Amino acid sequence: MALALITGAGGGLGTAVARRLAACGHLVALNDRPDRPVGELAAELDGVAAPADVSDPDAVREMVEQVERRTGEHIGILVANAAYTAFSPFAEHDLDDWWRIIDVNLGGTFACAQAVMPGMVERGGGRMVLVSSEWGVTGRPDATAHSASKAGIIALAKSLGRELAPLGIAVNAVAPNVLDAGLLEADAAAAGVTGEEIRARCAARVPLGRTAAPEEIAAAIAFLADDRLPALVGQILHVNGGTTRARA
């Protein structure tokens, strides 16, 4: 079993991943912003809290050092899940929002991967699972920065997969459909409809007839985090009910 760092663990998918990996026997280190405390969840799962803003590379390095010092282990699994988004027509997209989305989603994933890499090399290998999005594959009107950041994560997973595999580090990604409560609420607000209506709209375009639950995505992430699959490298797992692989 390994020490697993999960970013954005304060709710939604991150919490589901933390529970799944803890149930698999891994020691979990739970990250979220300092204003989104995860101490209660960490205590419940016999893990450790690791607050930091992932868009700050210095804070990320310090967080990783503290987690490894506190546990006496190098991080063997990274689940880079932390994300931020804002919806806006492209012509009106606020530049500060653009860079905040890129810095958290893509920059934060990069910073976390770079910070845990030395420890993974020292321990003889590791697994990185980067959380992209269906929109990183298909694009999404009014969410250009989010889509671009998630497409960048796909390219990052493929590139790091090739570069780090010789070091025993397997890098893969998941590209789920819309499932996070916060993202759905933002989507509903941008569309001027209720959360129930936006969920119905999302489900209507999925061949499966519904969006994936966080626990389903967490199961896929646990699969990619399994070190018994050393040949699974640079792959993008589409867990979305068929939206990018089937057409109605």
Short mmCIF file of C-alpha atoms in Angstrom, two decimals:
data_model
loop_
_atom_site.label_atom_id
_atom_site.label_comp_id
_atom_site.label_asym_id
_atom_site.label_seq_id
_atom_site.Cartn_x
_atom_site.Cartn_y
_atom_site.Cartn_z
CA MET A 1 0.00 0.00 0.00
CA ALA A 2 1.10 3.57 -0.63
CA LEU A 3 0.80 7.11 0.63
CA ALA A 4 -1.74 8.80 -1.67
CA LEU A 5 -2.06 12.57 -2.08
CA ILE A 6 -5.49 13.68 -3.33
CA THR A 7 -5.89 17.35 -4.23
CA GLY A 8 -9.27 19.06 -4.11
CA ALA A 9 -10.36 16.51 -1.51
CA GLY A 10 -12.79 18.82 0.28
CA GLY A 11 -15.87 17.70 -1.62
CA GLY A 12 -17.39 15.98 -4.63
CA LEU A 13 -15.01 13.77 -6.58
CA GLY A 14 -12.03 14.45 -4.32
CA THR A 15 -13.86 13.16 -1.25
CA ALA A 16 -15.07 10.08 -3.15
CA VAL A 17 -11.51 9.34 -4.25
CA ALA A 18 -10.19 9.76 -0.71
CA ARG A 19 -12.76 7.30 0.62
CA ARG A 20 -12.07 4.80 -2.18
CA LEU A 21 -8.28 4.83 -1.80
CA ALA A 22 -8.53 4.63 1.99
CA ALA A 23 -10.84 1.61 1.59
CA CYS A 24 -8.17 0.06 -0.65
CA GLY A 25 -5.74 0.29 2.26
CA HIS A 26 -3.77 3.36 1.22
CA LEU A 27 -2.75 6.09 3.66
CA VAL A 28 -4.40 9.25 2.33
CA ALA A 29 -3.14 12.83 2.47
CA LEU A 30 -6.01 15.18 1.73
CA ASN A 31 -5.38 18.54 0.12
CA ASP A 32 -7.64 21.50 -0.41
CA ARG A 33 -7.37 25.25 -0.04
CA PRO A 34 -6.75 26.46 3.52
CA ASP A 35 -10.28 27.94 3.56
CA ARG A 36 -11.75 24.49 2.78
CA PRO A 37 -10.62 22.42 5.78
CA VAL A 38 -10.34 18.67 5.34
CA GLY A 39 -9.24 17.79 8.86
CA GLU A 40 -12.51 16.08 9.78
CA LEU A 41 -12.39 13.83 6.72
CA ALA A 42 -8.70 13.11 7.30
CA ALA A 43 -9.46 12.05 10.88
CA GLU A 44 -12.33 9.84 9.70
CA LEU A 45 -10.06 8.08 7.20
CA ASP A 46 -7.01 7.94 9.51
CA GLY A 47 -5.21 10.17 7.03
CA VAL A 48 -3.51 13.55 7.17
CA ALA A 49 -4.71 16.99 6.17
CA ALA A 50 -2.52 18.84 3.65
CA PRO A 51 -3.87 22.37 3.06
CA ALA A 52 -2.37 24.43 0.23
CA ASP A 53 -3.39 26.43 -2.81
CA VAL A 54 -2.14 24.26 -5.66
CA SER A 55 -1.72 27.29 -7.92
CA ASP A 56 1.23 28.32 -5.71
CA PRO A 57 4.21 26.06 -6.56
CA ASP A 58 6.10 27.05 -3.40
CA ALA A 59 3.09 26.15 -1.24
CA VAL A 60 2.78 22.83 -3.07
CA ARG A 61 6.43 21.92 -2.48
CA GLU A 62 6.13 22.82 1.20
CA MET A 63 2.93 20.77 1.49
CA VAL A 64 4.55 17.70 -0.05
CA GLU A 65 7.60 18.04 2.19
CA GLN A 66 5.42 18.33 5.30
CA VAL A 67 3.27 15.33 4.36
CA GLU A 68 6.30 13.14 3.69
CA ARG A 69 8.04 14.32 6.86
CA ARG A 70 4.92 13.74 8.96
CA THR A 71 4.19 10.26 7.61
CA GLY A 72 7.78 9.13 7.13
CA GLU A 73 6.88 7.98 3.60
CA HIS A 74 7.28 9.25 0.09
CA ILE A 75 4.08 9.87 -1.83
CA GLY A 76 3.44 6.88 -4.07
CA ILE A 77 0.11 7.96 -5.59
CA LEU A 78 -0.90 11.43 -6.76
CA VAL A 79 -4.49 12.17 -7.73
CA ALA A 80 -4.43 15.71 -9.17
CA ASN A 81 -8.08 16.68 -8.89
CA ALA A 82 -8.15 20.30 -7.69
CA ALA A 83 -10.00 22.59 -10.09
CA TYR A 84 -11.59 25.99 -10.47
CA THR A 85 -13.88 27.29 -13.20
CA ALA A 86 -15.99 30.24 -14.29
CA PHE A 87 -18.44 30.46 -17.18
CA SER A 88 -18.46 33.35 -19.63
CA PRO A 89 -18.85 33.99 -23.36
CA PHE A 90 -15.38 34.06 -24.88
CA ALA A 91 -15.63 37.72 -25.98
CA GLU A 92 -16.43 38.74 -22.41
CA HIS A 93 -14.08 36.37 -20.59
CA ASP A 94 -12.39 38.12 -17.69
CA LEU A 95 -8.61 37.82 -18.01
CA ASP A 96 -8.11 37.34 -14.26
CA ASP A 97 -10.59 34.45 -14.31
CA TRP A 98 -8.84 32.97 -17.35
CA TRP A 99 -5.47 32.87 -15.60
CA ARG A 100 -6.94 31.70 -12.28
CA ILE A 101 -8.51 28.70 -14.08
CA ILE A 102 -5.28 27.91 -15.96
CA ASP A 103 -3.14 28.40 -12.85
CA VAL A 104 -5.27 26.10 -10.65
CA ASN A 105 -6.26 23.42 -13.14
CA LEU A 106 -3.20 23.07 -15.36
CA GLY A 107 -0.53 24.86 -13.34
CA GLY A 108 -1.62 23.16 -10.12
CA THR A 109 -1.48 19.74 -11.74
CA PHE A 110 2.00 20.49 -13.07
CA ALA A 111 3.20 21.78 -9.68
CA CYS A 112 1.90 18.73 -7.80
CA ALA A 113 3.39 16.28 -10.30
CA GLN A 114 6.77 18.02 -10.15
CA ALA A 115 6.74 18.16 -6.34
CA VAL A 116 5.99 14.45 -5.79
CA MET A 117 8.28 13.17 -8.55
CA PRO A 118 11.57 13.10 -6.56
CA GLY A 119 10.00 11.02 -3.80
CA MET A 120 8.49 8.62 -6.29
CA VAL A 121 11.88 8.16 -7.92
CA GLU A 122 13.49 7.52 -4.53
CA ARG A 123 10.84 4.94 -3.53
CA GLY A 124 11.30 3.15 -6.86
CA GLY A 125 8.14 4.24 -8.66
CA GLY A 126 4.67 5.63 -8.31
CA ARG A 127 1.34 6.39 -9.98
CA MET A 128 -0.03 9.76 -11.06
CA VAL A 129 -3.69 10.10 -12.02
CA LEU A 130 -4.56 13.49 -13.50
CA VAL A 131 -8.21 14.55 -13.59
CA SER A 132 -9.17 16.08 -16.91
CA SER A 133 -12.71 16.43 -18.26
CA GLU A 134 -14.96 15.50 -21.14
CA TRP A 135 -14.74 19.19 -22.08
CA GLY A 136 -11.00 18.80 -22.50
CA VAL A 137 -11.85 16.38 -25.31
CA THR A 138 -14.91 18.01 -26.90
CA GLY A 139 -14.59 21.66 -25.86
CA ARG A 140 -17.44 23.62 -24.31
CA PRO A 141 -18.90 27.00 -25.34
CA ASP A 142 -18.79 29.58 -22.54
CA ALA A 143 -16.13 27.53 -20.74
CA THR A 144 -13.11 28.09 -22.94
CA ALA A 145 -10.56 28.47 -20.15
CA HIS A 146 -11.81 25.37 -18.33
CA SER A 147 -11.83 23.34 -21.54
CA ALA A 148 -8.36 24.56 -22.51
CA SER A 149 -6.96 23.74 -19.08
CA LYS A 150 -8.43 20.25 -19.15
CA ALA A 151 -7.14 19.64 -22.69
CA GLY A 152 -3.73 20.69 -21.40
CA ILE A 153 -4.00 18.09 -18.66
CA ILE A 154 -4.58 15.40 -21.29
CA ALA A 155 -1.44 16.49 -23.14
CA LEU A 156 0.43 16.64 -19.83
CA ALA A 157 -0.59 13.07 -18.97
CA LYS A 158 0.56 11.80 -22.35
CA SER A 159 3.86 13.69 -22.22
CA LEU A 160 4.66 12.79 -18.61
CA GLY A 161 3.62 9.23 -19.31
CA ARG A 162 6.36 8.97 -21.93
CA GLU A 163 8.97 10.86 -19.91
CA LEU A 164 8.47 9.29 -16.49
CA ALA A 165 7.77 5.67 -17.43
CA PRO A 166 11.51 4.82 -17.55
CA LEU A 167 11.68 5.99 -13.91
CA GLY A 168 8.92 3.61 -12.85
CA ILE A 169 6.28 6.35 -12.63
CA ALA A 170 3.05 5.64 -14.51
CA VAL A 171 1.03 8.72 -15.47
CA ASN A 172 -2.55 8.46 -16.74
CA ALA A 173 -5.69 10.58 -16.71
CA VAL A 174 -9.46 10.35 -16.45
CA ALA A 175 -11.84 12.52 -18.48
CA PRO A 176 -15.24 12.30 -16.77
CA ASN A 177 -18.41 14.13 -17.71
CA VAL A 178 -19.96 16.82 -15.54
CA LEU A 179 -20.51 15.50 -12.03
CA ASP A 180 -19.12 17.92 -9.47
CA ALA A 181 -21.83 19.76 -7.56
CA GLY A 182 -19.97 23.08 -7.65
CA LEU A 183 -19.42 22.88 -11.41
CA LEU A 184 -23.06 22.01 -12.02
CA GLU A 185 -24.18 24.93 -9.87
CA ALA A 186 -21.93 27.30 -11.82
CA ASP A 187 -23.21 25.85 -15.10
CA ALA A 188 -26.82 26.31 -13.97
CA ALA A 189 -26.18 29.89 -12.90
CA ALA A 190 -24.52 30.71 -16.24
CA ALA A 191 -27.47 29.17 -18.13
CA GLY A 192 -30.04 30.87 -15.91
CA VAL A 193 -31.76 27.60 -14.96
CA THR A 194 -32.13 25.50 -11.83
CA GLY A 195 -29.66 22.85 -10.77
CA GLU A 196 -32.29 20.20 -11.44
CA GLU A 197 -32.74 21.45 -15.00
CA ILE A 198 -29.02 21.52 -15.75
CA ARG A 199 -28.67 17.96 -14.46
CA ALA A 200 -31.53 16.89 -16.73
CA ARG A 201 -29.88 18.61 -19.70
CA CYS A 202 -26.57 16.89 -19.01
CA ALA A 203 -28.21 13.49 -18.62
CA ALA A 204 -30.22 13.87 -21.83
CA ARG A 205 -27.11 13.90 -24.01
CA VAL A 206 -25.46 10.89 -22.38
CA PRO A 207 -26.07 7.54 -24.13
CA LEU A 208 -26.18 5.86 -20.72
CA GLY A 209 -29.03 8.19 -19.76
CA ARG A 210 -27.32 9.77 -16.77
CA THR A 211 -24.07 11.38 -15.72
CA ALA A 212 -21.52 9.36 -13.79
CA ALA A 213 -21.57 9.43 -10.00
CA PRO A 214 -18.42 10.56 -8.16
CA GLU A 215 -18.01 7.05 -6.77
CA GLU A 216 -17.85 5.65 -10.32
CA ILE A 217 -15.09 8.06 -11.28
CA ALA A 218 -13.31 7.27 -8.00
CA ALA A 219 -13.37 3.58 -8.92
CA ALA A 220 -11.75 4.39 -12.27
CA ILE A 221 -9.09 6.47 -10.52
CA ALA A 222 -8.39 3.64 -8.08
CA PHE A 223 -7.94 1.34 -11.09
CA LEU A 224 -5.38 3.71 -12.62
CA ALA A 225 -3.64 4.04 -9.24
CA ASP A 226 -3.09 0.29 -8.98
CA ASP A 227 0.63 -0.48 -9.20
CA ARG A 228 -0.18 -3.96 -10.51
CA LEU A 229 -0.77 -2.29 -13.90
CA PRO A 230 2.74 -1.04 -14.77
CA ALA A 231 2.14 -1.11 -18.53
CA LEU A 232 -0.81 1.29 -18.34
CA VAL A 233 0.94 4.54 -19.24
CA GLY A 234 -0.16 7.80 -20.86
CA GLN A 235 -3.77 6.67 -21.23
CA ILE A 236 -6.92 8.78 -20.96
CA LEU A 237 -9.84 6.89 -19.44
CA HIS A 238 -13.18 8.29 -20.62
CA VAL A 239 -15.71 7.61 -17.86
CA ASN A 240 -18.69 9.52 -19.19
CA GLY A 241 -21.48 7.16 -20.17
CA GLY A 242 -20.47 7.16 -23.82
CA THR A 243 -20.50 10.83 -24.77
CA THR A 244 -17.07 10.79 -26.42
CA ARG A 245 -17.24 7.24 -27.75
CA ALA A 246 -20.84 6.77 -28.87
CA ARG A 247 -23.50 8.86 -30.57
CA ALA A 248 -27.27 8.57 -30.16
#
